[in-house]
């Protein structure tokens, strides 16, 4: 622990200064750093705060299996000329619920995700051809990143829970927005924006947007198109293949300094859903469009999370309320074990959450046993 603390002390900070800020005497800090005395929990917490360090790592030398880091897709405020996330306070309850589900499902911490490449070209290679058709499923299968979709969010997020990477998307029929958000949050994860002690912030938005733009609209793909000859039908096909909106394409063309004729610039102002539905025959028909809308609008958790949570509920280790919320069904529809003796009942009721009290639940268990 002493070595970890020393490694984080900035150049110029003396042990005397650190001791004073941690409420310790210099001699006490010196002996603690050399293993001759222990740290109290309050001393260690103050040192962690002063050094901007993760307390769990400082104490154990290991990554906290439940440590949470969150990044969000920000909106551009044209007046302030900054990226902001005004809905974060209202989203916090949903974010906390998701983290709680993961902690209940994986009490020792969720299994780690694989390291993501920070090369856009390599990521496209891993994702494969036509990945945007089932973007979320491909990300889970080939990158090992969980994709959760939930209603009620004002924007989209990426989280690391311990060493598990999770992208949390707001349900929306605008599949093109969902695709961009997924690419944007993958960028936060791939570029290491969750690795700092502070949460990713506004400064990380521009790199994430550049990564997302190259992932969905690679420069070579955009530049080889004949935009001076592109008509509405061809544009609908291009947007469908790349999984983006007219607005995203316009921004990409501007960013690459590609000039387009005025008539095509006017076409880029059209609504993406309207444009694609007008030319549904070039994208496989209206049914294909509806499938994409339904996929991006549907509430979902990864299969592996739901399966692991179901096993925990079946074992009586966590409340069925967790599974009911994940599946968005009444708790009465969730099967969970019935106690068969007093010892099991005592342990079971202590584990269940979101009930009036353990005593009330014991009484309920007893009455149901008497009723057969």
Short mmCIF file of C-alpha atoms in Angstrom, two decimals:
data_model
loop_
_atom_site.label_atom_id
_atom_site.label_comp_id
_atom_site.label_asym_id
_atom_site.label_seq_id
_atom_site.Cartn_x
_atom_site.Cartn_y
_atom_site.Cartn_z
CA UNK A 1 0.00 0.00 0.00
CA UNK A 2 2.87 2.34 0.80
CA UNK A 3 4.35 1.78 -2.64
CA UNK A 4 1.00 2.50 -4.32
CA UNK A 5 0.60 5.74 -2.37
CA UNK A 6 4.15 6.86 -3.18
CA UNK A 7 3.61 6.10 -6.88
CA UNK A 8 0.68 8.54 -6.97
CA UNK A 9 2.27 11.39 -5.06
CA UNK A 10 2.91 14.22 -7.54
CA UNK A 11 6.38 15.63 -7.95
CA UNK A 12 6.99 18.25 -5.30
CA UNK A 13 4.52 16.83 -2.76
CA UNK A 14 6.31 15.92 0.46
CA UNK A 15 5.14 13.31 2.95
CA UNK A 16 4.67 16.14 5.44
CA UNK A 17 2.23 17.91 3.11
CA UNK A 18 0.29 14.71 2.40
CA UNK A 19 0.15 13.89 6.12
CA UNK A 20 -1.29 17.31 6.91
CA UNK A 21 -3.99 17.00 4.24
CA UNK A 22 -4.88 13.50 5.45
CA UNK A 23 -5.14 14.60 9.08
CA UNK A 24 -2.09 12.54 10.12
CA UNK A 25 1.16 13.33 11.87
CA UNK A 26 4.19 13.09 9.53
CA UNK A 27 5.74 10.33 11.66
CA UNK A 28 2.50 8.33 11.56
CA UNK A 29 2.33 8.57 7.77
CA UNK A 30 5.99 7.60 7.43
CA UNK A 31 5.52 4.51 9.58
CA UNK A 32 2.34 3.57 7.70
CA UNK A 33 4.06 3.93 4.31
CA UNK A 34 6.80 1.62 5.55
CA UNK A 35 4.39 -1.01 6.86
CA UNK A 36 5.04 -0.31 10.53
CA UNK A 37 1.43 0.69 11.26
CA UNK A 38 -1.86 0.44 9.48
CA UNK A 39 -4.04 3.16 7.99
CA UNK A 40 -7.44 3.90 9.46
CA UNK A 41 -10.30 3.87 6.95
CA UNK A 42 -10.72 7.65 7.26
CA UNK A 43 -7.00 8.26 6.71
CA UNK A 44 -6.96 6.08 3.61
CA UNK A 45 -10.12 7.72 2.26
CA UNK A 46 -8.61 11.19 2.68
CA UNK A 47 -5.37 10.10 1.00
CA UNK A 48 -7.33 8.60 -1.90
CA UNK A 49 -9.27 11.84 -2.30
CA UNK A 50 -6.12 13.98 -2.11
CA UNK A 51 -4.31 11.84 -4.71
CA UNK A 52 -7.44 11.45 -6.89
CA UNK A 53 -7.03 7.69 -6.55
CA UNK A 54 -9.45 4.76 -6.54
CA UNK A 55 -9.82 3.76 -2.90
CA UNK A 56 -10.32 0.06 -3.64
CA UNK A 57 -7.13 -0.11 -5.71
CA UNK A 58 -5.22 1.87 -3.11
CA UNK A 59 -6.24 -0.60 -0.39
CA UNK A 60 -5.97 -3.89 -2.31
CA UNK A 61 -3.85 -3.33 -5.40
CA UNK A 62 -6.70 -4.74 -7.50
CA UNK A 63 -9.34 -3.10 -9.65
CA UNK A 64 -12.67 -2.68 -7.87
CA UNK A 65 -14.96 -5.35 -9.42
CA UNK A 66 -17.93 -3.01 -8.89
CA UNK A 67 -16.33 0.34 -9.76
CA UNK A 68 -18.55 2.31 -12.13
CA UNK A 69 -17.48 4.86 -14.74
CA UNK A 70 -20.07 6.53 -16.95
CA UNK A 71 -19.89 8.45 -20.23
CA UNK A 72 -22.81 10.01 -22.06
CA UNK A 73 -23.66 11.18 -25.54
CA UNK A 74 -23.87 14.97 -25.18
CA UNK A 75 -26.00 17.44 -27.11
CA UNK A 76 -24.48 20.50 -28.76
CA UNK A 77 -25.65 23.77 -27.23
CA UNK A 78 -25.39 26.29 -30.08
CA UNK A 79 -25.79 29.27 -27.76
CA UNK A 80 -23.14 28.22 -25.23
CA UNK A 81 -21.09 26.46 -27.93
CA UNK A 82 -20.41 23.48 -25.69
CA UNK A 83 -21.60 19.88 -25.49
CA UNK A 84 -23.96 19.33 -22.57
CA UNK A 85 -26.00 16.59 -20.96
CA UNK A 86 -28.93 18.44 -19.36
CA UNK A 87 -30.90 15.26 -18.67
CA UNK A 88 -28.26 13.53 -16.55
CA UNK A 89 -30.00 14.18 -13.22
CA UNK A 90 -33.21 12.55 -14.45
CA UNK A 91 -31.27 9.62 -15.94
CA UNK A 92 -29.35 8.87 -12.74
CA UNK A 93 -32.12 6.70 -11.27
CA UNK A 94 -32.12 4.42 -14.35
CA UNK A 95 -28.32 4.27 -14.41
CA UNK A 96 -28.28 3.31 -10.73
CA UNK A 97 -30.91 0.62 -11.35
CA UNK A 98 -28.86 -0.92 -14.15
CA UNK A 99 -25.72 -0.96 -11.98
CA UNK A 100 -27.74 -2.51 -9.15
CA UNK A 101 -28.93 -5.27 -11.49
CA UNK A 102 -25.35 -6.07 -12.52
CA UNK A 103 -24.17 -6.11 -8.90
CA UNK A 104 -27.03 -8.42 -7.88
CA UNK A 105 -26.40 -10.68 -10.88
CA UNK A 106 -22.63 -10.83 -10.41
CA UNK A 107 -21.87 -10.43 -6.69
CA UNK A 108 -18.13 -10.94 -7.28
CA UNK A 109 -18.15 -8.49 -10.18
CA UNK A 110 -19.25 -9.11 -13.78
CA UNK A 111 -16.94 -11.02 -16.13
CA UNK A 112 -14.47 -8.67 -17.84
CA UNK A 113 -14.95 -7.56 -21.41
CA UNK A 114 -12.17 -8.02 -23.91
CA UNK A 115 -9.93 -5.04 -24.62
CA UNK A 116 -11.23 -2.94 -27.51
CA UNK A 117 -8.96 -1.80 -30.31
CA UNK A 118 -8.57 1.95 -30.70
CA UNK A 119 -8.10 1.47 -34.46
CA UNK A 120 -11.31 2.23 -36.35
CA UNK A 121 -10.17 0.17 -39.34
CA UNK A 122 -9.49 -2.83 -37.12
CA UNK A 123 -12.84 -2.46 -35.37
CA UNK A 124 -14.65 -2.40 -38.71
CA UNK A 125 -12.74 -5.53 -39.70
CA UNK A 126 -13.83 -7.30 -36.49
CA UNK A 127 -17.46 -6.20 -36.89
CA UNK A 128 -17.56 -7.48 -40.46
CA UNK A 129 -19.58 -6.54 -43.51
CA UNK A 130 -23.07 -5.05 -43.09
CA UNK A 131 -22.67 -4.87 -39.29
CA UNK A 132 -25.18 -2.02 -39.03
CA UNK A 133 -28.03 -4.34 -39.97
CA UNK A 134 -27.87 -5.89 -36.49
CA UNK A 135 -25.40 -3.51 -34.88
CA UNK A 136 -26.17 -4.24 -31.22
CA UNK A 137 -26.12 -8.02 -31.62
CA UNK A 138 -22.84 -7.87 -33.55
CA UNK A 139 -21.23 -5.66 -30.89
CA UNK A 140 -22.14 -8.17 -28.18
CA UNK A 141 -21.07 -11.18 -30.21
CA UNK A 142 -17.79 -9.88 -31.69
CA UNK A 143 -16.65 -7.18 -29.27
CA UNK A 144 -17.94 -8.60 -25.98
CA UNK A 145 -19.67 -5.34 -25.04
CA UNK A 146 -23.14 -5.56 -23.47
CA UNK A 147 -25.89 -3.53 -25.14
CA UNK A 148 -28.88 -2.58 -22.99
CA UNK A 149 -31.90 -0.69 -24.32
CA UNK A 150 -34.30 1.04 -21.92
CA UNK A 151 -37.11 3.59 -22.20
CA UNK A 152 -37.08 6.81 -20.24
CA UNK A 153 -33.49 7.88 -20.88
CA UNK A 154 -32.85 11.37 -22.22
CA UNK A 155 -29.62 10.32 -23.94
CA UNK A 156 -27.32 7.32 -24.36
CA UNK A 157 -24.50 6.12 -22.11
CA UNK A 158 -21.54 3.80 -21.83
CA UNK A 159 -20.55 2.30 -18.50
CA UNK A 160 -17.76 0.24 -17.12
CA UNK A 161 -18.82 -1.85 -14.13
CA UNK A 162 -15.60 -3.27 -12.83
CA UNK A 163 -14.02 -4.47 -16.07
CA UNK A 164 -17.31 -5.04 -17.89
CA UNK A 165 -18.19 -2.66 -20.73
CA UNK A 166 -21.87 -1.79 -21.15
CA UNK A 167 -23.60 0.51 -23.64
CA UNK A 168 -26.97 1.80 -22.48
CA UNK A 169 -29.23 3.09 -25.27
CA UNK A 170 -32.53 4.89 -25.06
CA UNK A 171 -35.28 3.02 -26.88
CA UNK A 172 -36.26 4.89 -30.03
CA UNK A 173 -37.71 4.10 -33.46
CA UNK A 174 -34.94 6.30 -34.90
CA UNK A 175 -32.58 3.40 -35.56
CA UNK A 176 -30.07 5.74 -37.24
CA UNK A 177 -29.74 7.78 -34.03
CA UNK A 178 -29.34 4.56 -32.05
CA UNK A 179 -26.59 3.42 -34.45
CA UNK A 180 -24.67 6.67 -34.08
CA UNK A 181 -24.99 6.55 -30.29
CA UNK A 182 -23.71 2.98 -30.21
CA UNK A 183 -20.71 3.94 -32.37
CA UNK A 184 -20.10 7.03 -30.20
CA UNK A 185 -20.17 5.06 -26.94
CA UNK A 186 -17.93 2.35 -28.39
CA UNK A 187 -15.50 5.16 -29.09
CA UNK A 188 -15.51 6.24 -25.44
CA UNK A 189 -14.72 2.66 -24.46
CA UNK A 190 -12.10 2.06 -27.16
CA UNK A 191 -10.31 5.36 -26.56
CA UNK A 192 -9.97 4.70 -22.83
CA UNK A 193 -12.19 7.56 -21.69
CA UNK A 194 -13.41 5.40 -18.77
CA UNK A 195 -9.93 4.69 -17.45
CA UNK A 196 -9.36 7.99 -15.63
CA UNK A 197 -10.40 8.59 -12.04
CA UNK A 198 -12.88 11.25 -13.20
CA UNK A 199 -15.81 10.45 -15.46
CA UNK A 200 -15.48 11.18 -19.20
CA UNK A 201 -16.58 14.74 -19.91
CA UNK A 202 -17.24 17.29 -22.63
CA UNK A 203 -13.61 17.26 -23.78
CA UNK A 204 -13.99 13.60 -24.82
CA UNK A 205 -16.97 14.26 -27.11
CA UNK A 206 -15.06 15.45 -30.18
CA UNK A 207 -12.71 12.41 -30.32
CA UNK A 208 -15.69 10.10 -29.80
CA UNK A 209 -17.61 11.75 -32.63
CA UNK A 210 -14.62 11.49 -34.97
CA UNK A 211 -14.27 7.79 -34.15
CA UNK A 212 -18.01 7.20 -34.71
CA UNK A 213 -17.91 9.08 -38.02
CA UNK A 214 -15.05 6.97 -39.34
CA UNK A 215 -16.66 3.77 -38.06
CA UNK A 216 -20.01 4.34 -39.79
CA UNK A 217 -18.89 6.60 -42.66
CA UNK A 218 -15.26 5.74 -43.51
CA UNK A 219 -13.50 8.41 -45.51
CA UNK A 220 -12.76 6.12 -48.44
CA UNK A 221 -16.39 4.96 -48.63
CA UNK A 222 -17.72 8.52 -48.62
CA UNK A 223 -15.16 9.84 -51.11
CA UNK A 224 -15.73 7.20 -53.73
CA UNK A 225 -19.42 8.08 -54.10
CA UNK A 226 -20.43 10.33 -57.00
CA UNK A 227 -22.40 12.87 -54.98
CA UNK A 228 -22.85 15.11 -58.02
CA UNK A 229 -24.92 12.34 -59.61
CA UNK A 230 -26.68 11.04 -56.49
CA UNK A 231 -30.48 11.08 -56.58
CA UNK A 232 -33.00 10.46 -53.78
CA UNK A 233 -33.21 6.76 -54.50
CA UNK A 234 -29.43 6.36 -54.36
CA UNK A 235 -29.25 8.41 -51.17
CA UNK A 236 -31.86 6.22 -49.48
CA UNK A 237 -29.80 3.16 -50.40
CA UNK A 238 -26.59 4.71 -49.06
CA UNK A 239 -28.17 5.75 -45.76
CA UNK A 240 -29.65 2.30 -45.28
CA UNK A 241 -26.33 0.55 -45.97
CA UNK A 242 -24.34 2.81 -43.65
CA UNK A 243 -27.07 3.04 -40.98
CA UNK A 244 -26.94 6.82 -40.58
CA UNK A 245 -29.23 9.83 -40.98
CA UNK A 246 -29.21 12.61 -43.56
CA UNK A 247 -27.92 14.97 -40.84
CA UNK A 248 -25.00 12.68 -39.98
CA UNK A 249 -24.08 12.36 -43.66
CA UNK A 250 -24.25 16.13 -44.16
CA UNK A 251 -21.91 16.67 -41.21
CA UNK A 252 -19.50 14.07 -42.58
CA UNK A 253 -19.47 15.64 -46.05
CA UNK A 254 -18.81 19.04 -44.48
CA UNK A 255 -16.05 17.60 -42.30
CA UNK A 256 -14.34 16.05 -45.33
CA UNK A 257 -14.81 19.28 -47.34
CA UNK A 258 -16.78 17.50 -50.04
CA UNK A 259 -18.90 19.91 -52.05
CA UNK A 260 -22.28 18.77 -53.34
CA UNK A 261 -24.65 20.41 -55.83
CA UNK A 262 -27.44 22.63 -54.40
CA UNK A 263 -30.12 20.14 -55.41
CA UNK A 264 -28.48 17.37 -53.42
CA UNK A 265 -27.86 19.70 -50.47
CA UNK A 266 -31.62 20.30 -50.42
CA UNK A 267 -32.26 16.54 -50.42
CA UNK A 268 -30.04 16.19 -47.33
CA UNK A 269 -32.48 18.41 -45.46
CA UNK A 270 -35.24 15.80 -45.81
CA UNK A 271 -36.40 13.55 -42.97
CA UNK A 272 -34.47 10.27 -42.96
CA UNK A 273 -37.49 8.02 -42.20
CA UNK A 274 -39.59 9.72 -44.88
CA UNK A 275 -36.84 9.49 -47.48
CA UNK A 276 -36.21 5.80 -46.85
CA UNK A 277 -39.89 4.85 -46.72
CA UNK A 278 -40.48 6.68 -49.99
CA UNK A 279 -37.86 4.42 -51.57
CA UNK A 280 -38.53 1.29 -49.50
CA UNK A 281 -38.04 -0.97 -52.52
CA UNK A 282 -34.29 -0.26 -52.59
CA UNK A 283 -33.80 -1.27 -48.94
CA UNK A 284 -35.71 -4.54 -49.02
CA UNK A 285 -39.23 -3.31 -48.45
CA UNK A 286 -41.24 -1.68 -45.66
CA UNK A 287 -40.99 -4.82 -43.53
CA UNK A 288 -37.20 -4.46 -43.25
CA UNK A 289 -37.61 -0.85 -42.17
CA UNK A 290 -40.13 -1.85 -39.51
CA UNK A 291 -37.81 -4.55 -38.20
CA UNK A 292 -35.06 -1.99 -37.64
CA UNK A 293 -37.49 0.33 -35.91
CA UNK A 294 -38.73 -2.43 -33.63
CA UNK A 295 -35.21 -3.58 -32.75
CA UNK A 296 -34.14 -0.09 -31.70
CA UNK A 297 -37.43 0.52 -29.85
CA UNK A 298 -37.49 -2.71 -27.84
CA UNK A 299 -36.43 -2.92 -24.20
CA UNK A 300 -33.64 -5.50 -23.80
CA UNK A 301 -30.83 -6.81 -21.62
CA UNK A 302 -28.12 -9.17 -22.90
CA UNK A 303 -29.02 -12.85 -22.79
CA UNK A 304 -26.04 -13.67 -20.58
CA UNK A 305 -27.18 -11.15 -17.95
CA UNK A 306 -30.79 -12.34 -17.97
CA UNK A 307 -29.71 -15.99 -17.76
CA UNK A 308 -27.30 -15.36 -14.87
CA UNK A 309 -29.92 -13.29 -13.03
CA UNK A 310 -32.53 -16.03 -13.52
CA UNK A 311 -30.14 -18.53 -11.94
CA UNK A 312 -29.61 -16.24 -8.96
CA UNK A 313 -33.36 -15.84 -8.51
CA UNK A 314 -33.87 -19.61 -8.84
CA UNK A 315 -31.29 -20.13 -6.09
CA UNK A 316 -33.07 -17.68 -3.81
CA UNK A 317 -30.00 -15.43 -3.77
CA UNK A 318 -31.69 -12.24 -5.01
CA UNK A 319 -35.18 -10.82 -5.09
CA UNK A 320 -37.38 -11.69 -8.08
CA UNK A 321 -38.03 -7.93 -8.28
CA UNK A 322 -34.74 -7.61 -10.17
CA UNK A 323 -35.77 -10.06 -12.87
CA UNK A 324 -39.25 -8.56 -13.10
CA UNK A 325 -37.75 -5.13 -13.77
CA UNK A 326 -35.29 -6.46 -16.34
CA UNK A 327 -38.05 -8.30 -18.21
CA UNK A 328 -40.60 -5.50 -17.60
CA UNK A 329 -43.24 -7.87 -16.21
CA UNK A 330 -45.16 -8.00 -12.90
CA UNK A 331 -43.21 -9.76 -10.17
CA UNK A 332 -46.07 -12.24 -9.80
CA UNK A 333 -45.10 -13.68 -13.18
CA UNK A 334 -41.61 -14.60 -11.97
CA UNK A 335 -41.09 -18.11 -10.60
CA UNK A 336 -38.94 -18.24 -7.48
CA UNK A 337 -38.27 -20.99 -4.94
CA UNK A 338 -40.67 -21.72 -2.09
CA UNK A 339 -39.02 -22.23 1.32
CA UNK A 340 -39.25 -25.77 2.66
CA UNK A 341 -37.97 -25.29 6.21
CA UNK A 342 -37.47 -22.58 8.83
CA UNK A 343 -33.70 -22.35 8.33
CA UNK A 344 -34.08 -21.78 4.61
CA UNK A 345 -36.86 -19.29 5.21
CA UNK A 346 -34.70 -17.22 7.57
CA UNK A 347 -31.88 -17.00 5.03
CA UNK A 348 -34.25 -16.42 2.13
CA UNK A 349 -36.15 -13.50 3.59
CA UNK A 350 -32.95 -11.73 4.56
CA UNK A 351 -31.82 -11.83 0.93
CA UNK A 352 -35.03 -10.55 -0.58
CA UNK A 353 -35.22 -6.82 -1.13
CA UNK A 354 -37.94 -4.28 -1.77
CA UNK A 355 -40.35 -5.83 0.73
CA UNK A 356 -41.96 -4.00 3.70
CA UNK A 357 -39.81 -5.94 6.20
CA UNK A 358 -38.23 -9.32 6.83
CA UNK A 359 -40.82 -9.97 9.57
CA UNK A 360 -43.70 -9.36 7.16
CA UNK A 361 -42.19 -11.70 4.61
CA UNK A 362 -41.59 -14.39 7.25
CA UNK A 363 -45.25 -14.17 8.20
CA UNK A 364 -46.19 -14.48 4.53
CA UNK A 365 -43.98 -17.54 4.11
CA UNK A 366 -45.43 -19.16 7.23
CA UNK A 367 -49.04 -18.49 6.21
CA UNK A 368 -48.46 -19.93 2.75
CA UNK A 369 -46.83 -23.04 4.25
CA UNK A 370 -49.84 -23.56 6.52
CA UNK A 371 -52.11 -23.13 3.53
CA UNK A 372 -50.26 -25.97 1.83
#
